[in-house]
XYZ file of C-alpha atoms in Angstrom:
714
model
C 0.000 0.000 0.000
C 1.298 3.472 -0.938
C 2.620 5.739 1.754
C 0.920 9.112 1.408
C 2.705 12.392 2.184
C 0.533 15.531 2.131
C 2.173 18.937 1.755
C 0.091 21.596 3.491
C 0.911 25.259 2.753
C 0.880 27.582 5.755
C -0.341 30.680 3.955
C 0.032 32.016 0.423
C 3.287 32.439 -1.468
C 5.190 29.643 0.282
C 6.058 27.879 -3.006
C 4.205 24.637 -2.319
C 4.276 23.595 -5.992
C 8.078 23.942 -6.105
C 8.355 21.913 -2.898
C 6.056 19.264 -4.423
C 8.365 19.060 -7.446
C 11.428 18.707 -5.263
C 9.806 16.151 -2.981
C 8.822 13.973 -5.942
C 12.375 14.213 -7.312
C 13.902 13.374 -3.904
C 11.829 10.172 -3.771
C 12.656 9.321 -7.404
C 16.370 9.677 -6.649
C 16.049 6.875 -4.120
C 14.452 4.531 -6.643
C 10.904 4.824 -5.289
C 7.873 4.622 -7.557
C 6.292 8.032 -6.919
C 2.994 9.591 -7.924
C 1.352 12.952 -7.290
C -2.169 14.059 -6.508
C -3.674 17.529 -6.263
C -7.202 16.809 -4.973
C -8.751 20.182 -5.853
C -7.514 22.592 -8.505
C -6.758 26.116 -7.358
C -6.172 28.241 -10.476
C -4.237 31.487 -10.260
C -5.931 34.676 -11.347
C -6.417 34.720 -15.115
C -5.090 31.171 -15.467
C -6.682 28.943 -18.083
C -6.046 25.373 -19.162
C -4.932 22.415 -17.009
C -4.266 22.820 -13.280
C -0.695 24.111 -13.107
C 0.771 21.937 -10.327
C -0.570 18.760 -11.913
C 0.593 19.750 -15.388
C 4.085 20.708 -14.181
C 4.440 17.385 -12.356
C 3.204 15.555 -15.460
C 5.738 17.364 -17.672
C 8.701 17.256 -15.303
C 8.554 13.841 -13.619
C 7.714 10.200 -14.261
C 4.504 10.527 -12.239
C 1.070 10.060 -13.839
C -1.086 12.335 -11.697
C -4.873 12.161 -11.704
C -6.860 15.171 -12.871
C -7.949 17.232 -9.858
C -11.536 18.209 -9.146
C -12.402 21.751 -10.150
C -12.585 24.402 -7.471
C -16.182 25.182 -8.455
C -17.146 21.525 -7.918
C -15.561 21.548 -4.460
C -17.123 24.886 -3.498
C -20.563 23.732 -4.645
C -20.436 20.578 -2.492
C -18.951 22.393 0.533
C -21.562 25.132 0.240
C -24.330 22.537 0.144
C -23.013 20.856 3.290
C -21.801 17.842 1.312
C -18.106 17.859 2.221
C -18.386 14.123 2.902
C -19.439 13.541 -0.722
C -16.436 15.564 -1.950
C -14.113 13.527 0.264
C -15.567 10.267 -1.074
C -14.989 11.487 -4.629
C -11.383 12.417 -3.745
C -10.693 9.039 -2.128
C -12.158 7.199 -5.115
C -10.024 9.140 -7.601
C -6.955 8.706 -5.408
C -7.383 4.938 -5.079
C -8.067 4.401 -8.769
C -4.963 6.284 -9.948
C -2.347 5.440 -7.315
C -2.395 1.640 -7.505
C 1.283 1.024 -8.368
C 2.837 3.863 -6.374
C 5.020 3.327 -3.312
C 4.876 6.990 -2.317
C 2.184 9.531 -3.204
C 2.814 13.250 -2.725
C -0.468 15.096 -2.172
C -0.507 18.878 -2.546
C -2.974 20.711 -0.329
C -4.871 23.912 -1.057
C -3.388 27.313 -0.289
C -5.462 29.191 2.314
C -6.599 32.500 0.774
C -9.310 35.091 1.429
C -11.368 33.538 -1.382
C -10.937 29.972 -0.087
C -11.188 30.291 3.725
C -12.159 26.614 3.908
C -8.711 25.476 2.667
C -7.240 24.457 6.053
C -10.364 22.600 7.106
C -10.556 20.777 3.765
C -6.835 19.980 3.838
C -7.223 18.354 7.258
C -10.240 16.339 6.135
C -8.415 15.191 2.992
C -5.351 14.164 5.027
C -7.548 12.082 7.326
C -9.505 10.584 4.428
C -6.305 9.525 2.622
C -4.583 8.462 5.857
C -1.804 10.868 4.890
C 1.200 11.966 6.875
C 1.354 15.758 6.946
C 4.238 18.116 6.235
C 3.718 21.858 6.614
C 5.312 24.141 4.007
C 6.094 27.664 5.136
C 8.471 30.566 4.520
C 10.149 32.951 6.965
C 8.831 36.217 5.530
C 9.756 38.925 8.033
C 9.271 36.619 11.023
C 11.876 36.192 13.706
C 12.675 32.656 14.787
C 10.214 33.022 17.667
C 7.459 34.291 15.370
C 8.078 31.494 12.879
C 7.941 28.975 15.711
C 4.614 30.444 16.868
C 3.243 30.285 13.324
C 4.156 26.608 13.070
C 2.565 25.998 16.487
C -0.686 27.561 15.300
C -0.629 25.542 12.077
C -0.006 22.408 14.101
C -2.938 23.182 16.424
C -5.275 23.526 13.429
C -4.430 19.956 12.427
C -4.829 18.136 15.726
C -1.905 19.579 17.670
C 1.300 17.880 18.720
C -0.530 14.743 19.751
C -1.374 14.088 16.082
C 1.236 11.481 15.100
C 0.426 12.025 11.419
C 2.209 15.405 11.525
C 5.769 14.433 10.676
C 7.520 17.725 10.042
C 7.807 20.930 8.068
C 9.717 22.397 5.145
C 10.918 26.013 5.325
C 11.117 27.493 1.828
C 12.447 30.765 0.396
C 14.968 31.446 3.147
C 16.632 34.764 2.288
C 14.076 35.833 -0.326
C 13.781 39.579 -1.087
C 10.817 41.184 0.675
C 8.750 44.272 -0.037
C 7.662 46.771 2.618
C 4.613 44.641 3.440
C 6.798 41.590 4.020
C 5.695 39.811 0.863
C 8.380 37.680 -0.739
C 7.021 37.778 -4.246
C 9.321 40.291 -6.000
C 8.563 41.782 -9.359
C 10.887 41.151 -12.269
C 12.772 44.409 -11.761
C 13.965 43.554 -8.257
C 14.133 39.782 -8.204
C 17.886 39.614 -8.694
C 18.823 42.558 -6.524
C 20.892 41.695 -3.476
C 18.984 41.972 -0.225
C 21.695 41.868 2.401
C 19.458 42.969 5.249
C 16.971 40.229 4.557
C 19.706 37.605 4.146
C 21.025 38.587 7.562
C 17.537 38.431 8.997
C 17.071 34.922 7.662
C 20.273 33.723 9.289
C 18.568 34.521 12.565
C 15.451 32.679 11.375
C 17.504 29.507 11.023
C 17.671 29.396 14.802
C 14.158 27.941 14.587
C 15.895 24.580 14.107
C 16.382 24.433 17.850
C 12.873 25.637 18.670
C 10.592 24.067 16.069
C 7.594 22.157 17.407
C 8.207 19.541 14.720
C 11.154 18.123 12.736
C 12.411 20.359 9.921
C 12.677 18.093 6.874
C 13.986 20.746 4.528
C 15.365 24.278 4.651
C 15.523 25.767 1.151
C 17.542 28.937 0.513
C 16.224 31.514 -1.930
C 17.758 31.089 -5.393
C 16.953 33.868 -7.829
C 18.164 31.790 -10.791
C 15.182 29.455 -10.346
C 12.673 32.172 -11.139
C 14.444 33.514 -14.240
C 11.805 33.500 -17.015
C 12.452 32.997 -20.698
C 12.297 35.975 -23.031
C 9.353 34.265 -24.755
C 7.358 34.259 -21.492
C 7.735 38.015 -21.211
C 6.901 38.497 -24.887
C 3.677 36.569 -24.328
C 2.812 38.608 -21.224
C 3.369 41.894 -23.098
C 1.757 40.665 -26.326
C 4.903 41.939 -28.021
C 5.667 41.933 -31.721
C 8.862 40.010 -32.423
C 11.273 41.957 -34.607
C 14.055 39.400 -34.250
C 13.299 36.018 -32.714
C 16.874 34.887 -32.139
C 17.086 32.734 -29.016
C 13.730 33.987 -27.710
C 12.807 30.497 -26.463
C 16.097 29.837 -24.654
C 17.428 33.099 -23.217
C 16.540 33.849 -19.603
C 16.030 37.232 -18.012
C 18.063 38.068 -14.926
C 16.994 41.676 -14.419
C 15.748 44.841 -16.115
C 17.494 48.026 -17.161
C 15.477 51.021 -18.365
C 17.853 52.753 -20.746
C 17.069 56.421 -20.144
C 20.604 57.730 -19.621
C 23.547 58.249 -21.958
C 25.418 55.194 -23.183
C 28.540 55.564 -20.960
C 26.286 55.637 -17.891
C 24.482 52.443 -18.888
C 27.257 50.145 -20.101
C 27.643 48.438 -16.729
C 24.055 47.201 -17.108
C 24.693 45.565 -20.496
C 25.129 42.157 -18.869
C 24.210 38.565 -19.756
C 20.502 37.992 -19.133
C 19.628 41.692 -18.897
C 16.336 42.899 -20.354
C 17.134 46.279 -21.912
C 14.073 48.518 -22.202
C 14.261 51.597 -24.392
C 12.217 53.635 -26.807
C 12.319 52.362 -30.372
C 13.867 55.638 -31.573
C 16.973 55.308 -29.345
C 19.274 54.141 -32.121
C 22.282 54.715 -29.864
C 21.022 52.200 -27.290
C 20.080 49.677 -29.964
C 23.506 49.868 -31.644
C 25.323 49.693 -28.286
C 23.333 46.604 -27.284
C 24.142 44.991 -30.605
C 27.832 45.757 -30.201
C 27.734 44.080 -26.798
C 26.019 41.062 -28.369
C 28.687 40.833 -31.082
C 31.348 40.851 -28.334
C 29.855 37.741 -26.791
C 27.549 39.296 -24.154
C 24.327 37.263 -24.171
C 21.863 40.052 -23.401
C 18.510 38.547 -22.417
C 16.423 40.637 -24.822
C 15.974 44.130 -26.206
C 12.482 45.554 -25.582
C 11.488 48.590 -27.649
C 8.610 50.723 -26.377
C 6.223 53.317 -27.786
C 5.390 51.387 -30.966
C 8.346 53.116 -32.637
C 10.091 50.896 -35.156
C 13.846 51.345 -35.503
C 15.043 52.790 -38.770
C 15.562 50.130 -41.448
C 19.190 51.143 -41.864
C 19.788 50.742 -38.117
C 18.371 47.225 -38.229
C 20.505 46.444 -41.270
C 23.593 47.687 -39.414
C 22.665 45.365 -36.526
C 22.039 42.259 -38.635
C 25.201 40.456 -37.477
C 24.259 41.063 -33.856
C 20.794 39.674 -34.506
C 22.423 36.564 -35.924
C 24.065 35.927 -32.540
C 20.604 35.189 -31.126
C 19.629 38.557 -29.588
C 15.812 38.698 -29.255
C 14.282 42.081 -30.132
C 10.647 42.879 -29.257
C 8.363 45.852 -29.905
C 5.370 46.934 -27.815
C 2.871 49.768 -28.145
C 2.999 51.131 -24.589
C 5.356 53.854 -23.442
C 8.165 53.241 -20.942
C 6.098 54.253 -17.890
C 3.162 51.990 -18.843
C 5.604 49.199 -19.643
C 7.172 49.471 -16.185
C 3.750 49.047 -14.579
C 2.953 46.055 -16.774
C 6.266 44.406 -15.913
C 5.403 44.599 -12.211
C 2.416 42.331 -12.885
C 4.459 39.703 -14.713
C 3.748 36.255 -13.271
C 6.999 34.559 -12.204
C 5.398 31.133 -11.674
C 6.916 28.265 -13.658
C 5.140 27.733 -17.001
C 4.209 24.099 -17.574
C 6.233 23.970 -20.821
C 9.490 25.299 -19.320
C 11.158 21.921 -18.838
C 14.715 23.194 -18.141
C 13.415 25.412 -15.349
C 11.224 22.633 -13.952
C 14.269 20.356 -13.919
C 16.400 22.991 -12.184
C 13.755 23.573 -9.502
C 13.358 19.832 -8.931
C 17.067 19.249 -8.478
C 17.587 22.283 -6.269
C 14.664 21.606 -3.921
C 15.431 17.860 -3.761
C 19.011 18.593 -2.722
C 17.696 20.454 0.343
C 15.296 17.761 1.571
C 16.602 15.729 4.529
C 18.354 12.699 3.005
C 18.154 10.577 6.133
C 14.390 11.022 6.303
C 14.040 10.104 2.617
C 16.120 6.966 3.163
C 13.874 5.834 6.026
C 10.997 5.637 3.554
C 12.801 2.974 1.511
C 13.355 0.633 4.451
C 11.358 -2.545 4.140
C 10.591 -2.126 0.445
C 11.115 -5.466 -1.286
C 10.386 -4.520 -4.894
C 13.235 -4.994 -7.369
C 13.974 -1.472 -8.458
C 14.566 -0.059 -11.866
C 17.111 2.702 -11.710
C 15.149 5.758 -12.869
C 16.881 8.626 -14.726
C 16.664 10.985 -11.720
C 18.080 8.269 -9.450
C 20.847 7.563 -11.980
C 21.843 11.220 -12.361
C 21.764 11.725 -8.604
C 23.867 8.604 -8.093
C 26.378 9.848 -10.664
C 26.908 13.158 -8.921
C 27.055 11.581 -5.448
C 29.604 8.943 -6.496
C 31.659 11.571 -8.325
C 31.728 13.813 -5.239
C 33.027 10.920 -3.154
C 35.681 10.097 -5.776
C 37.278 13.576 -5.494
C 39.141 13.407 -8.807
C 40.779 15.934 -11.153
C 39.518 15.875 -14.731
C 41.313 17.741 -17.505
C 39.317 19.514 -20.229
C 41.593 20.308 -23.191
C 38.891 22.438 -24.880
C 39.237 24.958 -22.073
C 38.241 28.047 -24.071
C 34.981 26.532 -25.369
C 31.905 28.224 -23.774
C 29.920 25.062 -22.910
C 33.014 23.455 -21.428
C 33.705 26.499 -19.244
C 30.138 26.543 -17.930
C 30.201 22.780 -17.270
C 33.544 23.089 -15.467
C 32.136 25.801 -13.244
C 29.070 23.698 -12.391
C 31.273 20.720 -11.518
C 33.446 22.854 -9.262
C 30.477 24.465 -7.499
C 28.747 21.121 -6.924
C 31.932 19.351 -5.918
C 31.522 16.781 -8.714
C 35.220 16.979 -9.648
C 38.099 19.412 -9.807
C 38.000 20.592 -13.441
C 41.262 21.581 -15.111
C 40.752 23.890 -18.097
C 43.571 23.952 -20.660
C 43.754 27.255 -22.477
C 44.730 30.895 -22.426
C 43.648 32.170 -18.967
C 42.722 35.613 -20.296
C 40.517 34.143 -23.020
C 38.882 31.669 -20.629
C 37.991 34.474 -18.213
C 36.700 36.637 -21.071
C 34.428 33.865 -22.362
C 33.186 33.174 -18.830
C 32.437 36.849 -18.244
C 30.566 37.151 -21.553
C 28.283 34.332 -20.382
C 27.707 35.907 -16.999
C 29.733 33.209 -15.230
C 31.821 33.954 -12.184
C 34.430 31.225 -12.189
C 34.537 29.215 -8.987
C 37.786 29.039 -7.043
C 37.600 25.284 -7.628
C 38.184 25.663 -11.386
C 41.861 25.228 -12.259
C 43.242 26.950 -15.368
C 46.520 25.853 -16.954
C 48.105 27.764 -19.806
C 49.491 25.156 -22.268
C 52.332 27.486 -23.268
C 53.796 27.292 -19.770
C 53.901 23.506 -19.489
C 54.248 21.851 -22.915
C 57.992 21.509 -22.829
C 58.099 19.302 -19.736
C 56.112 16.562 -21.521
C 58.400 16.305 -24.544
C 60.909 13.878 -22.995
C 58.270 11.577 -21.375
C 56.377 11.425 -24.666
C 59.505 10.548 -26.639
C 60.232 7.783 -24.126
C 56.709 6.357 -24.469
C 56.845 6.331 -28.273
C 60.528 5.589 -28.864
C 59.680 2.194 -30.337
C 57.701 4.075 -32.996
C 60.645 6.363 -33.717
C 59.147 9.525 -32.212
C 61.631 12.419 -32.119
C 61.682 15.502 -29.883
C 60.807 17.727 -32.815
C 57.719 15.693 -33.714
C 56.712 15.304 -30.049
C 56.934 19.059 -29.539
C 54.813 19.563 -32.636
C 52.171 17.054 -31.523
C 51.992 18.644 -28.068
C 50.757 21.828 -29.699
C 47.437 19.937 -29.804
C 45.831 20.435 -26.387
C 44.199 17.006 -26.548
C 47.637 15.375 -26.846
C 48.944 17.604 -24.057
C 45.997 16.654 -21.810
C 46.548 12.973 -22.605
C 50.170 13.284 -21.461
C 49.014 14.948 -18.244
C 46.778 11.939 -17.666
C 49.523 9.460 -18.550
C 51.829 11.162 -16.049
C 49.077 10.886 -13.363
C 48.871 14.656 -12.941
C 45.120 14.384 -13.550
C 42.751 11.433 -13.101
C 40.679 11.601 -16.269
C 40.136 13.404 -19.565
C 36.973 14.666 -21.312
C 37.058 16.096 -24.821
C 35.005 16.216 -28.008
C 32.884 19.382 -27.770
C 34.804 20.715 -30.791
C 37.057 17.752 -31.659
C 36.145 14.549 -33.472
C 36.049 11.180 -31.736
C 39.280 10.231 -33.526
C 41.024 13.379 -32.227
C 40.078 12.410 -28.670
C 40.723 8.687 -28.776
C 43.819 8.343 -30.992
C 46.255 9.997 -28.515
C 44.781 7.905 -25.691
C 45.287 4.660 -27.583
C 48.871 5.659 -28.371
C 49.857 7.017 -24.944
C 47.474 5.564 -22.323
C 46.722 2.211 -23.966
C 44.379 -0.493 -22.780
C 43.900 -1.732 -19.225
C 45.473 -5.050 -18.146
C 43.278 -7.908 -19.321
C 41.488 -5.801 -21.952
C 41.920 -6.716 -25.588
C 40.076 -3.758 -27.038
C 38.501 -0.402 -26.257
C 34.745 -0.119 -26.652
C 32.039 2.324 -25.676
C 28.604 2.501 -24.096
C 25.811 5.046 -23.913
C 23.502 5.373 -20.924
C 20.012 5.837 -22.387
C 17.718 7.648 -19.945
C 14.249 6.280 -20.721
C 11.286 7.744 -18.795
C 11.236 4.997 -16.167
C 14.639 3.316 -16.343
C 18.207 3.610 -17.627
C 19.481 1.237 -20.333
C 23.040 0.619 -21.521
C 23.833 0.481 -25.261
C 27.198 -0.845 -26.529
C 29.174 -0.462 -28.755
C 27.834 2.610 -30.563
C 30.998 4.641 -31.187
C 34.267 2.698 -31.580
C 34.421 -0.749 -33.242
C 33.040 -0.849 -36.810
C 32.673 -4.628 -37.213
C 33.846 -6.646 -34.195
C 34.348 -10.386 -34.595
C 32.656 -12.874 -32.249
C 35.428 -12.771 -29.655
C 35.528 -8.975 -29.659
C 31.737 -8.807 -29.419
C 31.907 -11.057 -26.356
C 34.466 -8.670 -24.822
C 32.142 -5.727 -25.503
C 29.264 -7.577 -23.807
C 31.370 -8.306 -20.708
C 32.765 -4.771 -20.521
C 29.279 -3.295 -20.901
C 27.824 -5.561 -18.213
C 30.587 -4.648 -15.781
C 30.102 -0.933 -16.495
C 26.352 -1.213 -15.939
C 26.906 -2.934 -12.608
C 29.445 -0.313 -11.537
C 26.808 2.390 -12.021
C 24.035 0.631 -10.138
C 22.248 -1.019 -13.070
C 21.562 -4.734 -12.701
C 23.112 -6.199 -15.896
C 20.866 -8.431 -18.016
C 22.669 -8.539 -21.349
C 20.855 -8.936 -24.663
C 22.997 -9.759 -27.700
C 21.030 -7.997 -30.427
C 20.486 -9.414 -33.915
C 17.864 -9.432 -36.650
C 16.835 -12.899 -35.453
C 15.774 -14.354 -32.097
C 17.080 -17.716 -30.935
C 17.583 -20.272 -33.693
C 14.981 -18.817 -36.071
C 17.453 -17.101 -38.391
C 20.514 -18.108 -40.379
C 23.414 -16.217 -41.931
C 26.904 -15.060 -41.064
C 25.727 -11.994 -39.107
C 23.403 -13.873 -36.788
C 25.929 -16.738 -36.475
C 28.484 -14.202 -35.218
C 26.089 -13.022 -32.502
C 25.266 -16.617 -31.554
C 28.974 -17.470 -31.220
C 29.700 -14.251 -29.292
C 26.929 -15.106 -26.822
C 28.434 -18.535 -26.214
C 31.943 -17.105 -25.724
C 30.707 -14.444 -23.298
C 28.724 -16.991 -21.282
C 31.783 -19.233 -21.001
C 34.105 -16.380 -19.998
C 31.716 -14.924 -17.444
C 29.210 -17.494 -16.153
C 28.312 -15.067 -13.349
C 26.626 -12.718 -15.837
C 23.124 -13.084 -17.294
C 23.704 -12.999 -21.058
C 21.419 -14.276 -23.812
C 21.174 -14.002 -27.581
C 20.669 -13.635 -30.361
C 17.587 -11.516 -29.534
C 15.689 -9.028 -31.641
C 15.334 -5.619 -30.030
C 11.593 -5.940 -29.431
C 12.033 -9.370 -27.842
C 14.751 -7.981 -25.578
C 12.761 -5.035 -24.250
C 9.047 -5.922 -24.490
C 7.641 -8.573 -22.148
C 4.663 -9.429 -24.360
C 6.929 -10.028 -27.387
C 9.388 -11.991 -25.238
C 6.652 -14.402 -24.145
C 6.022 -15.456 -27.735
C 9.536 -15.222 -29.225
C 11.785 -16.250 -26.310
C 9.643 -17.619 -23.459
C 12.550 -19.372 -21.725
C 15.090 -16.562 -21.974
C 16.379 -15.104 -18.681
C 16.920 -11.778 -20.468
C 14.112 -11.324 -23.006
C 11.586 -8.684 -22.026
C 13.743 -7.314 -19.211
C 17.145 -6.552 -20.749
C 19.100 -3.634 -19.324
C 22.263 -3.950 -21.461
C 21.946 -4.071 -25.260
C 24.996 -5.185 -27.248
C 24.745 -4.445 -30.956
C 26.462 -6.593 -33.617
C 28.296 -3.710 -35.327
C 28.812 0.036 -35.246
C 26.323 0.703 -38.013
C 23.496 -0.940 -36.064
C 24.508 0.467 -32.681
C 25.042 4.075 -33.716
C 21.887 4.178 -35.831
C 19.768 2.638 -33.068
C 21.000 4.900 -30.296
C 20.428 8.032 -32.378
C 17.008 6.853 -33.581
C 15.856 6.107 -30.034
C 17.368 9.303 -28.623
C 15.896 11.646 -31.244
C 12.552 9.951 -31.823
C 11.726 9.646 -28.127
C 13.487 12.927 -27.181
C 15.602 11.151 -24.571
C 18.775 12.170 -22.799
C 21.758 9.943 -23.527
C 25.004 10.139 -21.596
C 28.140 9.031 -23.377
C 29.934 7.603 -25.130
C 31.821 6.287 -22.118
C 34.960 4.420 -23.158
C 35.674 0.989 -21.682
C 38.933 -0.928 -21.568
C 41.320 2.033 -21.186
C 44.061 1.963 -18.545
C 42.917 5.434 -17.453
C 39.575 7.098 -18.214
C 39.264 9.098 -21.421
C 35.773 10.036 -22.585
C 34.468 11.552 -25.765
C 31.649 14.090 -26.205
C 29.300 14.685 -29.078
C 30.053 17.972 -30.802
C 26.396 18.843 -30.193
C 26.772 18.181 -26.459
C 24.789 20.359 -24.070
C 26.286 21.736 -20.868
C 24.525 19.044 -18.805
C 25.948 16.354 -21.101
C 29.460 17.601 -20.335
C 28.758 17.773 -16.597
C 27.545 14.176 -16.449
C 30.426 12.967 -18.640
C 32.863 14.596 -16.220
C 31.042 12.820 -13.372
C 31.289 9.484 -15.236
C 34.991 10.044 -15.779
C 35.616 10.809 -12.108
C 33.807 7.628 -11.080
C 35.747 5.543 -13.604
C 38.987 6.994 -12.258
C 38.038 5.916 -8.764
C 37.151 2.407 -9.943
C 40.335 1.984 -11.981
C 42.524 3.137 -9.093
C 40.924 0.849 -6.502
């Protein structure tokens, strides 16, 4: 039977939907099957369409939440004295949709002037669903004593301290900026402004930990980055005409500057993520903003007011800046009216903003008490599938514990710099950027990144010479001379590989701008294979909605023979196990079992036999068609006696053509995240990136590399 956790907001503006997102993610990280239920919809003013909390959970998690009852339906029954009928309806919907869940997060109603019945209904719902209750609050302007009193009052409204179903509280938005009335819902203009006085005040609020009438299960600091909207969200709010779309759907706004002064007095505000607001006839501001964009400053957007279109020649002059992705919008209102409209901009998360939903989930989940979460998994006997959130969380946790240094030879590349900074800030690894320090800092600044003290920068010019002699020694059998070695070390990938070979770093990640061959060739020549490994192969981790699969080999070996294919299967199984995935290896072919003939299927059949003989401890079967390997209903008819069919977690493809095509088809068609390729069989970890890699892809590849380094050194 599912364990039910109900989040009950103590007042408006506490961010209960964000806490719901984080709570669901925290449970997913621990391999629990989680679902979500919002019993009664509570639309915001002017909101249309699906209930926002439910839709955000549906878009951002693996949960399949039930549709909530409408507020009008609830109010009608409550007004008619039929609260018991409403509760029966809620219980029925809950039971019918939460059958397979181990944990259900229920989000209560926010008490407002228009819904004064919210607390009473929340309590009745909690009792009807036999839910454990967690209060969600925020400090506001309260002192620790006042916050304690507020929690005491909330507790008394739900049965008091004697109610064993009250298990704790979550304090959200610690350090949030406040207005004069103590409201912590800033408008867009002030949301990123430092609020030192309030931050200091909230340090005092944290003293509530020693006074709280209930356990504090989470204390979540304010993070302005999590409320940064996309330029497209603002364009929609303003009903703006788009003069240049650029990266309207991707760029985020980190503050507003009204450009009323002369250019020299405004330049400091031309920063990454800034929304620059000016009249459409201010050609000087428009040109200055475009010059900043051409110099690498990713301005959030340029908003032109007064329904004044810039001169055609000005726009023509700015065409190269527009090509960098700078969004330009035009509205009819003047600057004063625009300022008023911006104050009413809704900073809630839109249901279609998946990157922001993901960021909120991860941030909130990281501040929920881990020990409490782990207690919920005790006694669960179900064999778990490692979900994508659990896998990503496990990666970062294992990487933190490994404490390794990873060199990034593409140190001046923007995505690599951002990924390095994230890794340093999260403690995933110590990133070592190879490149010109001045250029690296310039690129970081143009992206609005303040480089963490944990990011190491090494100028290749200062250290190349010391690797010449060791490299000549390593390749003397191949006739390498000092002149040629010095020339090859001009390539930062070769230089980074020598740093790894000399054990000055623990791993290497490259490929954001280099080909796979550029990354792997120096490693094969200088690092070579691990003892006992006959070849180097690769795997991808495919993050399906409800589990993580391993695909090998999709990047290295064009046409392995049967013995090599067996090695790939064994390497892939061992890698899966090392990352918490129970290996059940399917040797993929166009035929299942003995139904097909031909040299290709015979190779897979022989490889399966060799792998089984070499590693009898592994569960390996083949040949299997892909559908028989992954779908239980197909497996029952095609391979009823197979220990792998229908539940494979590791898929070994017969050749590079099949593997690479399949991984890309699955990734693109299903819009999945894939992490890799991760190289197997190297003496020290070297990993390749796709040239289309996103920042997150680089971060997780660095984490993989750090973990591999730990495993290879133990």
